[in-house]
Short mmCIF file of N, CA and C and ligand atoms in Angstrom, two decimals:
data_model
loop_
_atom_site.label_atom_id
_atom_site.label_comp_id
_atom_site.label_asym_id
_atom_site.label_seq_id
_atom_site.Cartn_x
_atom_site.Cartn_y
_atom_site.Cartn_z
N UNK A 240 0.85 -1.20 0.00
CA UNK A 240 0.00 0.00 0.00
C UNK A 240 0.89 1.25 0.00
N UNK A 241 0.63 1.99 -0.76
CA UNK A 241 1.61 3.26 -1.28
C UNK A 241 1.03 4.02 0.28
N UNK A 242 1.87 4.58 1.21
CA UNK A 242 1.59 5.95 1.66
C UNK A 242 2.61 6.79 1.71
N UNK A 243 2.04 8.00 1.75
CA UNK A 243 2.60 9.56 1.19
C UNK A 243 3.08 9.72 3.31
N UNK A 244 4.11 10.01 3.22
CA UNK A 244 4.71 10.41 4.87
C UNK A 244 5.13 12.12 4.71
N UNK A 245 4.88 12.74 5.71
CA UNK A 245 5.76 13.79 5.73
C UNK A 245 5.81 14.91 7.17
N UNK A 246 5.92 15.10 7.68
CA UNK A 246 6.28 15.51 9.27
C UNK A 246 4.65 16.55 8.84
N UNK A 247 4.62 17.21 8.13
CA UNK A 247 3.97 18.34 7.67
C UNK A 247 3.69 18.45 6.18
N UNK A 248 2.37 18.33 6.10
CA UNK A 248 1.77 18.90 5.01
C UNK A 248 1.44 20.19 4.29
N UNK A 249 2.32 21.21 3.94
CA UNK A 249 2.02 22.68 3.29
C UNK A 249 0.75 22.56 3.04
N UNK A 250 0.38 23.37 2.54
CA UNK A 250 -1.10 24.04 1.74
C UNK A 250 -0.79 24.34 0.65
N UNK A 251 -1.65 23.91 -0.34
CA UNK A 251 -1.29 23.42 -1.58
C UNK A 251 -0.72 24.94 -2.14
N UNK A 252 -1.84 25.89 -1.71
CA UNK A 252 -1.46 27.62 -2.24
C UNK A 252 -0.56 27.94 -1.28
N UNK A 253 -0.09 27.75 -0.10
CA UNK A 253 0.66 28.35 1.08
C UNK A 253 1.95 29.01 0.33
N UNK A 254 2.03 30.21 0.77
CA UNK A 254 3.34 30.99 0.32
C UNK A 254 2.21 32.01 -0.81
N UNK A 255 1.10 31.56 -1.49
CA UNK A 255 0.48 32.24 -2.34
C UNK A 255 0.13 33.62 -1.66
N UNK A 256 -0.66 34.58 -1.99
CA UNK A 256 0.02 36.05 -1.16
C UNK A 256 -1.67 35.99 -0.56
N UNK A 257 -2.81 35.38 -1.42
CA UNK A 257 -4.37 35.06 -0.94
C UNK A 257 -4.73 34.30 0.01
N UNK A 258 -3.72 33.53 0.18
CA UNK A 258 -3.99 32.44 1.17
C UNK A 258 -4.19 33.09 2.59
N UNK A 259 -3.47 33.23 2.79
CA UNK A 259 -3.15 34.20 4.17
C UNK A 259 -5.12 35.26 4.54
N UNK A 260 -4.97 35.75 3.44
CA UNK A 260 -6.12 36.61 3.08
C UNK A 260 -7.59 35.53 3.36
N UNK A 261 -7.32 34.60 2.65
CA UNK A 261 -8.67 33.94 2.86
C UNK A 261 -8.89 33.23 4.15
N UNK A 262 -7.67 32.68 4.83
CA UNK A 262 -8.25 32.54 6.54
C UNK A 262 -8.95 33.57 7.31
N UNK A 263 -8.03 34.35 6.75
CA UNK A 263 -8.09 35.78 7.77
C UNK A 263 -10.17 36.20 7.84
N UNK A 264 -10.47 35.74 6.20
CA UNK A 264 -12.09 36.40 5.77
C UNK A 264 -12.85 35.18 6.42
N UNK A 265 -11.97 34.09 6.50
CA UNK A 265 -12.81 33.05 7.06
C UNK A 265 -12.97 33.40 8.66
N UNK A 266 -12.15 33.37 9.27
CA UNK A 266 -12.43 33.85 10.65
C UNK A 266 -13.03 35.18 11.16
N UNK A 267 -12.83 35.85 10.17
CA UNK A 267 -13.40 37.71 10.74
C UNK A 267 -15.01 37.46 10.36
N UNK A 268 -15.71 36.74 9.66
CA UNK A 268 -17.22 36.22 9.07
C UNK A 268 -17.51 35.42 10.68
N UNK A 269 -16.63 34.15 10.97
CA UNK A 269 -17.47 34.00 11.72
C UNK A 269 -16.84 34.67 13.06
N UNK A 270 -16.15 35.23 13.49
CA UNK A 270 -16.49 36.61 14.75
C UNK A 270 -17.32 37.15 14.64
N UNK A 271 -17.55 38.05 13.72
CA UNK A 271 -18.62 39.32 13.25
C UNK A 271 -19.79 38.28 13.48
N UNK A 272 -20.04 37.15 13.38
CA UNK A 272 -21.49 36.39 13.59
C UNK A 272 -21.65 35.92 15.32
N UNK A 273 -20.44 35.89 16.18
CA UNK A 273 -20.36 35.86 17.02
C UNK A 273 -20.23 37.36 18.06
N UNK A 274 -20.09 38.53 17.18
CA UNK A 274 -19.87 39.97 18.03
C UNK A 274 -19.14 40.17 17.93
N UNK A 275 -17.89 39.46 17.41
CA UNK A 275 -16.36 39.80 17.97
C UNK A 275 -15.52 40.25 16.70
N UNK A 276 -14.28 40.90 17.07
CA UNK A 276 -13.70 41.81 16.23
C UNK A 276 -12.62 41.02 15.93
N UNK A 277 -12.04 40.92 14.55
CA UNK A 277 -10.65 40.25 14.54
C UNK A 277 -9.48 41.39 15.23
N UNK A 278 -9.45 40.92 15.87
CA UNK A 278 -8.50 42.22 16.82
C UNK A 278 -6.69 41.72 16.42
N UNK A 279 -5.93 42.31 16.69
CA UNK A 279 -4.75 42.74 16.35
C UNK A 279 -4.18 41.06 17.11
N UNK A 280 -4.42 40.96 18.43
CA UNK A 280 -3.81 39.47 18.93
C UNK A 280 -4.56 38.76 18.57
N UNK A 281 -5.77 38.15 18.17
CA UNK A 281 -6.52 36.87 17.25
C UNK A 281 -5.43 37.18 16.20
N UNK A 282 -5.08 38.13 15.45
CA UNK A 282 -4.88 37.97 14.05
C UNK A 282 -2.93 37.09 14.12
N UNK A 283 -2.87 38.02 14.99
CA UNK A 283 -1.23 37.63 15.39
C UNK A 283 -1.23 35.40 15.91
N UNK A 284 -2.08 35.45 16.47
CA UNK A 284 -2.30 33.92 16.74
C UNK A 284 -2.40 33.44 15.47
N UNK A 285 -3.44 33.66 14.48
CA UNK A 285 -3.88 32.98 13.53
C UNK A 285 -2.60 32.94 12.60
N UNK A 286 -2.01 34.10 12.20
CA UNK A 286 -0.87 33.98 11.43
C UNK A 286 0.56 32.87 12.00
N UNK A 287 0.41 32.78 13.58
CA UNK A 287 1.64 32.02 13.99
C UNK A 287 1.37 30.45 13.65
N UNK A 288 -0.26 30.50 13.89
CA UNK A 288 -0.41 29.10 13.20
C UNK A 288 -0.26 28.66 11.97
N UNK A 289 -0.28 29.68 11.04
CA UNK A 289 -0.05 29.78 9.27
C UNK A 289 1.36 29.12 8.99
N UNK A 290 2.17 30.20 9.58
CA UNK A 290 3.60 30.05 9.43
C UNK A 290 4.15 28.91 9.96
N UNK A 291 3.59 28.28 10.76
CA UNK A 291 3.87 26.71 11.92
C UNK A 291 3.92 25.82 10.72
N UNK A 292 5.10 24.79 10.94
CA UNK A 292 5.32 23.62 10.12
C UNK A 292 5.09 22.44 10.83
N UNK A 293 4.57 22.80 12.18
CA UNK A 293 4.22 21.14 13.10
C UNK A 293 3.43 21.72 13.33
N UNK A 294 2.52 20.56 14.72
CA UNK A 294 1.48 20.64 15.38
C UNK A 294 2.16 21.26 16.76
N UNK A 295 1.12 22.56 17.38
CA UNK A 295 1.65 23.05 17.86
C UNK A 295 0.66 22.93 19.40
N UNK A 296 1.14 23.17 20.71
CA UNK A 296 0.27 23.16 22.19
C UNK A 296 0.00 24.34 22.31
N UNK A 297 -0.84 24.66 22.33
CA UNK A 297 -1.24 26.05 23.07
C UNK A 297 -0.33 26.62 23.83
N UNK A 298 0.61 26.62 24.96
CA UNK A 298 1.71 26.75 25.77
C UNK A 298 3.09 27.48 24.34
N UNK A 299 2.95 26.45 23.66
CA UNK A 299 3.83 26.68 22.52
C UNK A 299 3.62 28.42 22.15
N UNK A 300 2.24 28.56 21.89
CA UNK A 300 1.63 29.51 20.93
C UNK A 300 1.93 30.73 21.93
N UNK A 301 1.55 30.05 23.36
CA UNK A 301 1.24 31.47 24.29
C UNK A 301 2.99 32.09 24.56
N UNK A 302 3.67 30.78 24.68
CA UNK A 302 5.14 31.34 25.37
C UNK A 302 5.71 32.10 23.97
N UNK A 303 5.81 32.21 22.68
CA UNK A 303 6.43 32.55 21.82
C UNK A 303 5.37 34.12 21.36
N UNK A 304 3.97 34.07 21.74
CA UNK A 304 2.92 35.49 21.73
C UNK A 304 3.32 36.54 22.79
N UNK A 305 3.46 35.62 23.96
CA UNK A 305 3.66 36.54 25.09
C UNK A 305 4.33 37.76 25.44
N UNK A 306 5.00 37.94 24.49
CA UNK A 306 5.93 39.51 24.62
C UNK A 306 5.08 40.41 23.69
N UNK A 307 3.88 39.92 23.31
CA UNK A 307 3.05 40.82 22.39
C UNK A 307 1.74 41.25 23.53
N UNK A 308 2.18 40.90 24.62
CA UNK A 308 0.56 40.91 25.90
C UNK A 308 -0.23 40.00 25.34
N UNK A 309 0.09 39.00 24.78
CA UNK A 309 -0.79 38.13 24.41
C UNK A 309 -1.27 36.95 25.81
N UNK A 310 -2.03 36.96 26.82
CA UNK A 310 -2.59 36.05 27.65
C UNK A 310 -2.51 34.49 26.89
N UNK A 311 -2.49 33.94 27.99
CA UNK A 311 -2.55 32.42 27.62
C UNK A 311 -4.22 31.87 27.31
N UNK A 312 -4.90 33.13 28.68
CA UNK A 312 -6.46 32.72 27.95
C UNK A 312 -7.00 33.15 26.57
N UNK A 313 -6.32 34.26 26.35
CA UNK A 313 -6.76 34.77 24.80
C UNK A 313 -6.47 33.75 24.17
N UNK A 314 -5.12 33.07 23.89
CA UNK A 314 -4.75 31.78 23.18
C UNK A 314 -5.82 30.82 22.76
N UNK A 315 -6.52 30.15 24.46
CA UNK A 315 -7.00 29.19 24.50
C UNK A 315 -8.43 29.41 23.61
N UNK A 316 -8.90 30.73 23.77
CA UNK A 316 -10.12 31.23 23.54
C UNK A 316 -10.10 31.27 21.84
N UNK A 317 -9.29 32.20 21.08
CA UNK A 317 -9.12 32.14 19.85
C UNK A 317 -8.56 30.66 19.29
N UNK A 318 -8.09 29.85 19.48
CA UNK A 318 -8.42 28.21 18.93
C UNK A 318 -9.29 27.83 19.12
N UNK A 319 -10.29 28.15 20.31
CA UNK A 319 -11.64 27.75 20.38
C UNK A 319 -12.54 28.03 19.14
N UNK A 320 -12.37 29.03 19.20
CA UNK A 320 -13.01 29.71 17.89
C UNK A 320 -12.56 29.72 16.78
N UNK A 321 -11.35 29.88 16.61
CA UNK A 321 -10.97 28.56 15.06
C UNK A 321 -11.02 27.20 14.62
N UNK A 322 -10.79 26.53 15.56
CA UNK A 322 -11.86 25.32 15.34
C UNK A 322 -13.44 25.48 14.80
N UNK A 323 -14.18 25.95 15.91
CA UNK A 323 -16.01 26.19 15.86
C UNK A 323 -15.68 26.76 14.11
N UNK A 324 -14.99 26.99 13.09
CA UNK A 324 -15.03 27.46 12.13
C UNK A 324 -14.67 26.71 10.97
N UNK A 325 -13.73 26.06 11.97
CA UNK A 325 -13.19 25.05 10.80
C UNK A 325 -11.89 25.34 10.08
N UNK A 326 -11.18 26.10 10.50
CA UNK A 326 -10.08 26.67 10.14
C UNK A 326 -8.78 25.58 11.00
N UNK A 327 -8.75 25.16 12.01
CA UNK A 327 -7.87 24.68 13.14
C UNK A 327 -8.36 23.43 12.89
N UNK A 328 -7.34 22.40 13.57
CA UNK A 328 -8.00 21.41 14.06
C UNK A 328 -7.28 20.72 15.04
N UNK A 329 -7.29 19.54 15.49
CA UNK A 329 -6.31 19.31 17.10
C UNK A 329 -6.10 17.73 17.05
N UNK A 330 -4.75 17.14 17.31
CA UNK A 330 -4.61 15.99 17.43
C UNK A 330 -4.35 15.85 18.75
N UNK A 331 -4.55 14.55 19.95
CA UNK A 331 -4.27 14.22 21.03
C UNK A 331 -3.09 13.36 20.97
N UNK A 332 -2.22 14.12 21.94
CA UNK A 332 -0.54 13.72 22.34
C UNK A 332 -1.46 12.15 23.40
N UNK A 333 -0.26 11.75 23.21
CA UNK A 333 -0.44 10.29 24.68
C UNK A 333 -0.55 11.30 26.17
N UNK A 334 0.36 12.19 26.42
CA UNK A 334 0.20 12.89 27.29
C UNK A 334 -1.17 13.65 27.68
N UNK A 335 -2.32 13.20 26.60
CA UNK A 335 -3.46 14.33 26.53
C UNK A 335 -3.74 15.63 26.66
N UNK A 336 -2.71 16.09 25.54
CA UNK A 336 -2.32 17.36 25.38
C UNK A 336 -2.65 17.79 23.79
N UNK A 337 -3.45 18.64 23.73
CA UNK A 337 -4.01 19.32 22.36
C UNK A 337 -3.28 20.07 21.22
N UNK A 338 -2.34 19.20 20.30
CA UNK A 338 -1.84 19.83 19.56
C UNK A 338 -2.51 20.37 18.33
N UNK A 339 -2.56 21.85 17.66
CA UNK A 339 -3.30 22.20 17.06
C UNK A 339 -2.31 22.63 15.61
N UNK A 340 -3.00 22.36 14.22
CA UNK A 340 -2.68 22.94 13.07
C UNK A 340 -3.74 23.06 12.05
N UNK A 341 -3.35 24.54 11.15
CA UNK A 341 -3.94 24.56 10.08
C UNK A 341 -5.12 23.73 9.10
N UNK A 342 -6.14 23.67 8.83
CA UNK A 342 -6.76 22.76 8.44
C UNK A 342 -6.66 23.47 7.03
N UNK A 343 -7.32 24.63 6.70
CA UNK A 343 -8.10 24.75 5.41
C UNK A 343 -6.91 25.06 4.45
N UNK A 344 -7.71 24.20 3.25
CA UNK A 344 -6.49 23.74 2.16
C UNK A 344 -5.23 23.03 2.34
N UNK A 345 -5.30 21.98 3.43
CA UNK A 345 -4.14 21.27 3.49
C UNK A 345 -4.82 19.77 3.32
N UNK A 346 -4.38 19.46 2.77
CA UNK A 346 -4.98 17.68 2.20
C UNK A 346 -5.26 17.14 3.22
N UNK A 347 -6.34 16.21 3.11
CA UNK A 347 -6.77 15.24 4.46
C UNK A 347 -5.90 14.36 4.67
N UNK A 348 -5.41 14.19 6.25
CA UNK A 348 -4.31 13.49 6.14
C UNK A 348 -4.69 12.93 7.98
N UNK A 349 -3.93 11.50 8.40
CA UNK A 349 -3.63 11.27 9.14
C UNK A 349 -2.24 11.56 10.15
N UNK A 350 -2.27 10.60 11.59
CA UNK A 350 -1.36 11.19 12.30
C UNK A 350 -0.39 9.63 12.74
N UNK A 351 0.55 9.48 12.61
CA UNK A 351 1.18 8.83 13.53
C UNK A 351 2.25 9.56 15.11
N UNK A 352 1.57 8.88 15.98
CA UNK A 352 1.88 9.85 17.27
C UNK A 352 3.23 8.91 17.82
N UNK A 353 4.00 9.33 18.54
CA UNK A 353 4.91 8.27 18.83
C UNK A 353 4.93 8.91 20.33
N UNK A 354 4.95 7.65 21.01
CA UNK A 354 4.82 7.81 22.57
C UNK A 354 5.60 7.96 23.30
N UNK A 355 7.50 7.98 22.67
CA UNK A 355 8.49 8.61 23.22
C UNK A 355 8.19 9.90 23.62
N UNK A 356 8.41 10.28 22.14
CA UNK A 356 9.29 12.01 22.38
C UNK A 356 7.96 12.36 21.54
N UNK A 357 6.86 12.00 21.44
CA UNK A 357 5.50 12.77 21.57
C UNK A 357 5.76 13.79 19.82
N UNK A 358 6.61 12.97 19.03
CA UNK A 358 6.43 13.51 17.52
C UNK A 358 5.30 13.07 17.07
N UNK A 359 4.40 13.99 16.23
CA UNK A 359 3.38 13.92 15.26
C UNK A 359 4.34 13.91 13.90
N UNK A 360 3.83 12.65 13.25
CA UNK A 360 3.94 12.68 11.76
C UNK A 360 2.89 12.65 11.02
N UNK A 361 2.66 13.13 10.10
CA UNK A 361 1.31 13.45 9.16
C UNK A 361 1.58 12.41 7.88
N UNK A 362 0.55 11.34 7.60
CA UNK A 362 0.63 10.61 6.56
C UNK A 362 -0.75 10.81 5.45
N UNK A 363 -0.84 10.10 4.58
CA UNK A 363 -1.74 10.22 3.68
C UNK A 363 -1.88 8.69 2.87
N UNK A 364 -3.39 8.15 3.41
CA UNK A 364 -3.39 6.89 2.52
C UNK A 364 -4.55 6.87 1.55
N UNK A 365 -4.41 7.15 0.25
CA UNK A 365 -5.42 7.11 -0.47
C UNK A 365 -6.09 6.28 -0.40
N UNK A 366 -5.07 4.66 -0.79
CA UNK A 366 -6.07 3.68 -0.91
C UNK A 366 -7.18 3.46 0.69
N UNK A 367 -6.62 3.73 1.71
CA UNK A 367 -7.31 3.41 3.03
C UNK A 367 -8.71 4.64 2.93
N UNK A 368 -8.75 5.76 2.01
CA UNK A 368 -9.36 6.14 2.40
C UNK A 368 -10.79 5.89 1.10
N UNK A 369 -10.35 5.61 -0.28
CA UNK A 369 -10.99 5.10 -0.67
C UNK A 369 -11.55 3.40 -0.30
N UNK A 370 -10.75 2.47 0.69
CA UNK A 370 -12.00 1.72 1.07
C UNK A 370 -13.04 2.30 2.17
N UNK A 371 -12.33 2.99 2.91
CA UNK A 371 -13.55 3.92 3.76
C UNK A 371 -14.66 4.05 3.00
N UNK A 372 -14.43 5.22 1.90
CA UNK A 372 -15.68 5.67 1.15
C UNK A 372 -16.68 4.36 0.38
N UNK A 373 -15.91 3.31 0.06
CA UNK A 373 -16.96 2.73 -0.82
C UNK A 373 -17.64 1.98 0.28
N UNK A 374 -16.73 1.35 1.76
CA UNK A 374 -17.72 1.24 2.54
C UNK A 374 -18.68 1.63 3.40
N UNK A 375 -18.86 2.99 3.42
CA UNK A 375 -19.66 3.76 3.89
C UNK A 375 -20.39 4.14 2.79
N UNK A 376 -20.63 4.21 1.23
CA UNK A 376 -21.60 3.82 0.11
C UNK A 376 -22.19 2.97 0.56
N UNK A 377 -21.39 1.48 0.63
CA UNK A 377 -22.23 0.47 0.55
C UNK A 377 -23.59 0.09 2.02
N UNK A 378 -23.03 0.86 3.17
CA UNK A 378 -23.84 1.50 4.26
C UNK A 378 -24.71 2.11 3.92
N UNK A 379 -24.64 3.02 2.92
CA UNK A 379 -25.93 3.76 3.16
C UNK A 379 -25.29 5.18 3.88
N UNK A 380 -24.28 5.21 4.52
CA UNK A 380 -23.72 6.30 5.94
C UNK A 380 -23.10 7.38 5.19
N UNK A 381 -23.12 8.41 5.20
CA UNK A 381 -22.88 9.94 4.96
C UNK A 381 -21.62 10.16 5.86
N UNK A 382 -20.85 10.01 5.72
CA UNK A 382 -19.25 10.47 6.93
C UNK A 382 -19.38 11.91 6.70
N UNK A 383 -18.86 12.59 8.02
CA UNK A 383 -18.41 13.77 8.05
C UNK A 383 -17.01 14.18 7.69
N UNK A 384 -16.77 13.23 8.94
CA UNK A 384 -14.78 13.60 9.30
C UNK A 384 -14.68 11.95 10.12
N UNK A 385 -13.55 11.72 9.55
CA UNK A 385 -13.12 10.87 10.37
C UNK A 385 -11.28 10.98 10.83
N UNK A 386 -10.94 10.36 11.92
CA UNK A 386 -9.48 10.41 12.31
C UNK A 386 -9.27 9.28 12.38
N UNK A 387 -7.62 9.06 12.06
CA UNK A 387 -7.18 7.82 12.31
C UNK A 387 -5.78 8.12 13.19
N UNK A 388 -5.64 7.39 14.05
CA UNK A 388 -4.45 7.57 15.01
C UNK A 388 -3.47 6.58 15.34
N UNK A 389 -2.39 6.62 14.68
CA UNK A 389 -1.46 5.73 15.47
C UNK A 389 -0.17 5.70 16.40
N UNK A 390 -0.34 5.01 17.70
CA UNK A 390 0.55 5.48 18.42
C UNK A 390 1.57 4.36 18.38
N UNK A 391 2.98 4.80 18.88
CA UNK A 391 4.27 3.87 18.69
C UNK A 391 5.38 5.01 19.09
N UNK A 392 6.26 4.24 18.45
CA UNK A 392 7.19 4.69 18.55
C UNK A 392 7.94 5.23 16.80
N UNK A 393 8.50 6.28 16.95
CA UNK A 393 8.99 6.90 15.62
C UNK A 393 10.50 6.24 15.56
N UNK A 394 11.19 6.41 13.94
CA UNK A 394 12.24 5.84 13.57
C UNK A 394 13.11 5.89 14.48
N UNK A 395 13.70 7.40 14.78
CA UNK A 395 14.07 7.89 15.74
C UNK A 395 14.13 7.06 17.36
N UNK A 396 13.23 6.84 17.75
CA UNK A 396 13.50 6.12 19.35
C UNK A 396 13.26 5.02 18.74
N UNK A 397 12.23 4.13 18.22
CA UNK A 397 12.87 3.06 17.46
C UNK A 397 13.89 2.29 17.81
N UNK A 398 14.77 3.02 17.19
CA UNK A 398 16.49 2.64 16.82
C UNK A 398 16.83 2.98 18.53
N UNK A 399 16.62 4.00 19.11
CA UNK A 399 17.66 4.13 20.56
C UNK A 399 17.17 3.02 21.48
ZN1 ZN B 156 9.91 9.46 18.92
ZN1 ZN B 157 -1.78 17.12 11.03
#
């Protein structure tokens, strides 16, 4: 079975000069539907997640914001609300710790978690996901989203 591996998946447009632009319209639509203003620190969060090439902890986001007065609750609060949008999304460490990255326009992809040193690798199995689909045809069942998770150990500890 062919799968596609890669620590991180770009966005197919990422680096494009719109991209950036179209999160930004995606999240300020749904604030403005919620009351809220894309304010200067949401926007500064949202971009650190843009520029992020891993999955990142909230702690991550807040200790590297924090010289901007950025609160750790503002953090927690604006991923809240990028998620509810669909922009974010979050994989669970073994530690049960919420690592969060980029969703829109990055290919659907899985996670292998490794229970050492708590690396996320991002894979991609076509064929696994076309038997999904024809068996959920042959159900009758409408999927939304589904995750697949595997935990182990990476090449890396592996070998040590
Ligand atoms: Zn490892
Ligand atoms: Zn991922």
């Amino acid at each position: 079975m062919t799968a596609e591996e890669l620590e991180f998946f770009p966005a197919a447009s990422q680096g494009g000069p719109d991209y950036g632009e179209r999160i930004r319209a995606v999240f300020e639509k749904h604030l403005v539907k919620q009351g809220l203003n894309l304010t200067k620190q949401r926007l500064r969060i949202l971009d650190f997640l843009i520029a992020a090439k891993r999955h990142l902890e909230l702690d991550e986001i807040y200790l590297a914001l924090r010289k901007h007065g950025i609160g750790r609750a503002t953090v927690f609060r604006s991923l809240k609300l990028l998620e509810e949008c669909g922009l974010v999304d979050h994989v669970t460490t073994t530690k049960g710790a919420s690592r969060f990255e980029i969703k829109l326009e990055r290919p659907h992809h899985d996670h292998l978690i490794c229970v050492e040193c708590g690396n996320i690798q991002e894979v991609r199995w076509p064929q696994l996901e076309k038997i999904q689909e024809e068996t959920c045809r042959k159900l009758g069942f409408a999927p939304t989203w589904h995750r697949h998770e595997i935990f182990g150990r990476c090449r890396r500890c592996a070998k040590a």
